[in-house]
Short mmCIF file of C-alpha atoms in Angstrom, two decimals:
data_model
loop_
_atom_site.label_atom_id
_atom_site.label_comp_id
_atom_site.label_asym_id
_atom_site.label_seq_id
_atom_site.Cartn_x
_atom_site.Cartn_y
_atom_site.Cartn_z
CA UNK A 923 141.23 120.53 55.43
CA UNK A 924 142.74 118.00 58.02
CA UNK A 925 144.35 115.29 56.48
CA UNK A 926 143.83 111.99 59.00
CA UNK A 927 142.68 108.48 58.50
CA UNK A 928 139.59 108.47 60.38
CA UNK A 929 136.80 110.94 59.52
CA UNK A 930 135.71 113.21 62.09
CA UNK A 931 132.11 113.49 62.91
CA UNK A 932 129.87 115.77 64.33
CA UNK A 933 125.90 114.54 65.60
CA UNK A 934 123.55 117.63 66.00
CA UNK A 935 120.54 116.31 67.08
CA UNK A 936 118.05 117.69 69.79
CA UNK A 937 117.08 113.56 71.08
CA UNK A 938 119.82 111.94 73.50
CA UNK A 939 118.75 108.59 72.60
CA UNK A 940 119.23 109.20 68.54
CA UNK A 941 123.04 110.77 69.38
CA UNK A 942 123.76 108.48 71.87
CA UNK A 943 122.85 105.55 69.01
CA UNK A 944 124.75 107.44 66.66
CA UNK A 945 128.24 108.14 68.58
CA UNK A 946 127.64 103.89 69.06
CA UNK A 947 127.97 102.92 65.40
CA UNK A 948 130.41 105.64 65.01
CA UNK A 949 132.52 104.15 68.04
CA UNK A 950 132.69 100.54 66.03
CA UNK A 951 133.42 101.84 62.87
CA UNK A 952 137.32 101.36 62.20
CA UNK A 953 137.49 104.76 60.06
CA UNK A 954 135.28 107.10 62.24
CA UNK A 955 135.87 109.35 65.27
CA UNK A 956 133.71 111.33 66.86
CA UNK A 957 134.26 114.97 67.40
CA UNK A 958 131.41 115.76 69.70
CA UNK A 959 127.51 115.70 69.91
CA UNK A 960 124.89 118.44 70.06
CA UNK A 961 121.59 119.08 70.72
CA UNK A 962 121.28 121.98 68.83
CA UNK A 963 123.26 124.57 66.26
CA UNK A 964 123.80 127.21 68.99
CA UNK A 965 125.40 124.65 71.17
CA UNK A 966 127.84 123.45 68.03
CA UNK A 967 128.61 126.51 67.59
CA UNK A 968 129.34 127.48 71.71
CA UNK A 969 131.05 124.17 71.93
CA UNK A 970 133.15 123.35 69.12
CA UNK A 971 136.68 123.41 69.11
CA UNK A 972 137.88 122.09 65.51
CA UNK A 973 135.47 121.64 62.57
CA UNK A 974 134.80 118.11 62.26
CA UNK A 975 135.23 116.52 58.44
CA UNK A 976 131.23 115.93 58.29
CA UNK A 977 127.73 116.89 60.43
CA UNK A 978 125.15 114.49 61.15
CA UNK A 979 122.14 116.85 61.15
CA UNK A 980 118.52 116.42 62.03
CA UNK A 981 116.14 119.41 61.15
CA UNK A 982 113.97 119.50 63.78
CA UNK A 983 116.13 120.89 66.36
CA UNK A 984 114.97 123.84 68.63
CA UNK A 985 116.57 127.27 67.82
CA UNK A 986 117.86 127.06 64.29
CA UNK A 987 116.70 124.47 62.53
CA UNK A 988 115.51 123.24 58.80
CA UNK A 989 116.90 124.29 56.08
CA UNK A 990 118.44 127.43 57.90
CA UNK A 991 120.75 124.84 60.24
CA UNK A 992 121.99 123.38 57.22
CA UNK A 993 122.52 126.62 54.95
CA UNK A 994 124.66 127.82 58.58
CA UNK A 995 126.80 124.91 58.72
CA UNK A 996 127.15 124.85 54.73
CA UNK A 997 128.43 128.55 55.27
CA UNK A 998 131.02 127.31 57.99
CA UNK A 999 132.71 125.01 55.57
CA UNK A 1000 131.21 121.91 56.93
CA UNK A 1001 129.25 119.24 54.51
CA UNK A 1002 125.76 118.02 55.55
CA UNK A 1003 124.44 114.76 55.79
CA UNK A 1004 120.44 114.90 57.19
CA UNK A 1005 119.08 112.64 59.12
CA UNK A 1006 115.51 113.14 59.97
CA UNK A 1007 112.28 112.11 61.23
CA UNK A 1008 110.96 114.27 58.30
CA UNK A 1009 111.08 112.31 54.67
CA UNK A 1010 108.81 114.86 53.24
CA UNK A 1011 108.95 116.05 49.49
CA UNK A 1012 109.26 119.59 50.61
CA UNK A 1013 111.71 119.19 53.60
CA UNK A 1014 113.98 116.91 51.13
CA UNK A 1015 114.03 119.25 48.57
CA UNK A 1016 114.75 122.46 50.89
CA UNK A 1017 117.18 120.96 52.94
CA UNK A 1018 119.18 120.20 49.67
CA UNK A 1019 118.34 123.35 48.22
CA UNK A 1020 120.20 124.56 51.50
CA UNK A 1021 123.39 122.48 50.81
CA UNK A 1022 122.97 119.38 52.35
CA UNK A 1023 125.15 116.84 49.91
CA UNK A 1024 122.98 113.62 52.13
CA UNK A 1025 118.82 113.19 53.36
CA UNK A 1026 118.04 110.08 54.84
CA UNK A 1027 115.18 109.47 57.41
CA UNK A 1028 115.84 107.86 60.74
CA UNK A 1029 114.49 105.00 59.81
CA UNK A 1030 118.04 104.60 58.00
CA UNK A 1031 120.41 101.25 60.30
CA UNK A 1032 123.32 102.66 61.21
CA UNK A 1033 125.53 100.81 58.27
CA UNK A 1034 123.53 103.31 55.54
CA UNK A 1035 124.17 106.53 57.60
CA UNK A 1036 128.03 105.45 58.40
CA UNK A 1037 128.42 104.44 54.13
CA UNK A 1038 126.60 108.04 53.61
CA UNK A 1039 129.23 109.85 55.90
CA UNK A 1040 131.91 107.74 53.92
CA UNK A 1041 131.05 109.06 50.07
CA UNK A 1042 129.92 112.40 51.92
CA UNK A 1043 134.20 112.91 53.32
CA UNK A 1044 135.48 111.62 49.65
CA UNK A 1045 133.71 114.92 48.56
CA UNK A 1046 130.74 112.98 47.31
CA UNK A 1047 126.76 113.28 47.85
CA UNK A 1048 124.94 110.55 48.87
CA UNK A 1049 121.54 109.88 47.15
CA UNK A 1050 119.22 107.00 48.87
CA UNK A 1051 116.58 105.75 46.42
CA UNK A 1052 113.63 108.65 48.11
CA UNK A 1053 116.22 111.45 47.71
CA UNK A 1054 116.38 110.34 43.90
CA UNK A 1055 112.95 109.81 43.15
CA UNK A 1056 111.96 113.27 44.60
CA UNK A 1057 114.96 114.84 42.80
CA UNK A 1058 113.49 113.38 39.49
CA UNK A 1059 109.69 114.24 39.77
CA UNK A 1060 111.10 117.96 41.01
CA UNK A 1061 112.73 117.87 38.22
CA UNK A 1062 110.29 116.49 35.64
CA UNK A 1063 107.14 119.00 37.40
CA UNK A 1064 110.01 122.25 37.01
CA UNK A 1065 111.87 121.85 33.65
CA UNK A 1066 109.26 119.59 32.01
CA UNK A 1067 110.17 115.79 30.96
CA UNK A 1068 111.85 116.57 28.00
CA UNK A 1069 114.17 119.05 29.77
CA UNK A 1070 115.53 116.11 31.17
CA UNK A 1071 118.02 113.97 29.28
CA UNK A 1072 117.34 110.54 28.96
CA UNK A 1073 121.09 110.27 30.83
CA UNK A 1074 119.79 111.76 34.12
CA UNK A 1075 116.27 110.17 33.80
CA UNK A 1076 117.61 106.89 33.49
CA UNK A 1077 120.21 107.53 36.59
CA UNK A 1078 117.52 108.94 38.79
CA UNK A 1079 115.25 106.12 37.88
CA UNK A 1080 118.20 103.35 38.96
CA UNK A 1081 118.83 104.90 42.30
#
């Protein structure tokens, strides 16, 4: 793992404006570089010359995409924060399930996404308030409400 001062970010996302807003608020944050932007996995992976400390990933990229993008990246080493168009139960829960450690939707400012990266590079997940209420009621319809300790209920009901 690189040891530096300022995080090293990765944006793979298939719309110019969304990276382009993205390599912006990484640009003014004090703490952030940017490694490099992509509109899609193959290109990353064609294109890429060190691994950065985090990806920026949206799902619906062409080529590899969903879930399978993030289990690829997960494989390389590299942890996953989502940022999508897509704040569906399913697509939360799968991407996850994949390896992401982050899901927020695009409708995320900049500030949220950059704090996400943060706690994501200190080896952390980051869970917005959707990601934690879907994580409980997958929880509660799979192991049953009293599989659940009152500990992790109360956590997942906070966040």
């Amino acid at each position: 793992m690189r040891i530096s001062a300022r995080n090293q970010l990765a944006v793979i996302d298939d719309h110019e404006i969304i990276r382009l807003g993205l390599s912006v608020a990484i640009g003014a944050a004090d703490d952030l570089d940017l490694a490099g932007t992509y509109s899609s996995i193959e290109e990353y992976g064609q294109r890429v010359l060190e691994q950065p400390d985090v990806a920026i990933l949206d799902l619906g990229l062409a080529g590899l995409k969903g879930p399978e993008a993030v289990a690829f990246l997960v494989r390389e080493g590299l942890p996953v924060l989502v940022v999508s168009a897509t704040g569906s139960r399913q697509m939360v829960l799968t991407a996850v399930a994949a390896g992401a450690v982050g899901y927020l939707t695009k409708r995320s400012g900049s500030t949220e996404i950059m704090q996400a990266v943060r706690t994501i590079h200190n080896e952390g997940c980051h869970v917005s308030p959707t990601l934690a209420a879907f994580m409980r009621g997958h929880l509660r319809a799979v192991e049953g409400a009293d599989e659940i300790t009152a500990a992790e209920d109360e956590v997942l009901t906070l966040v």
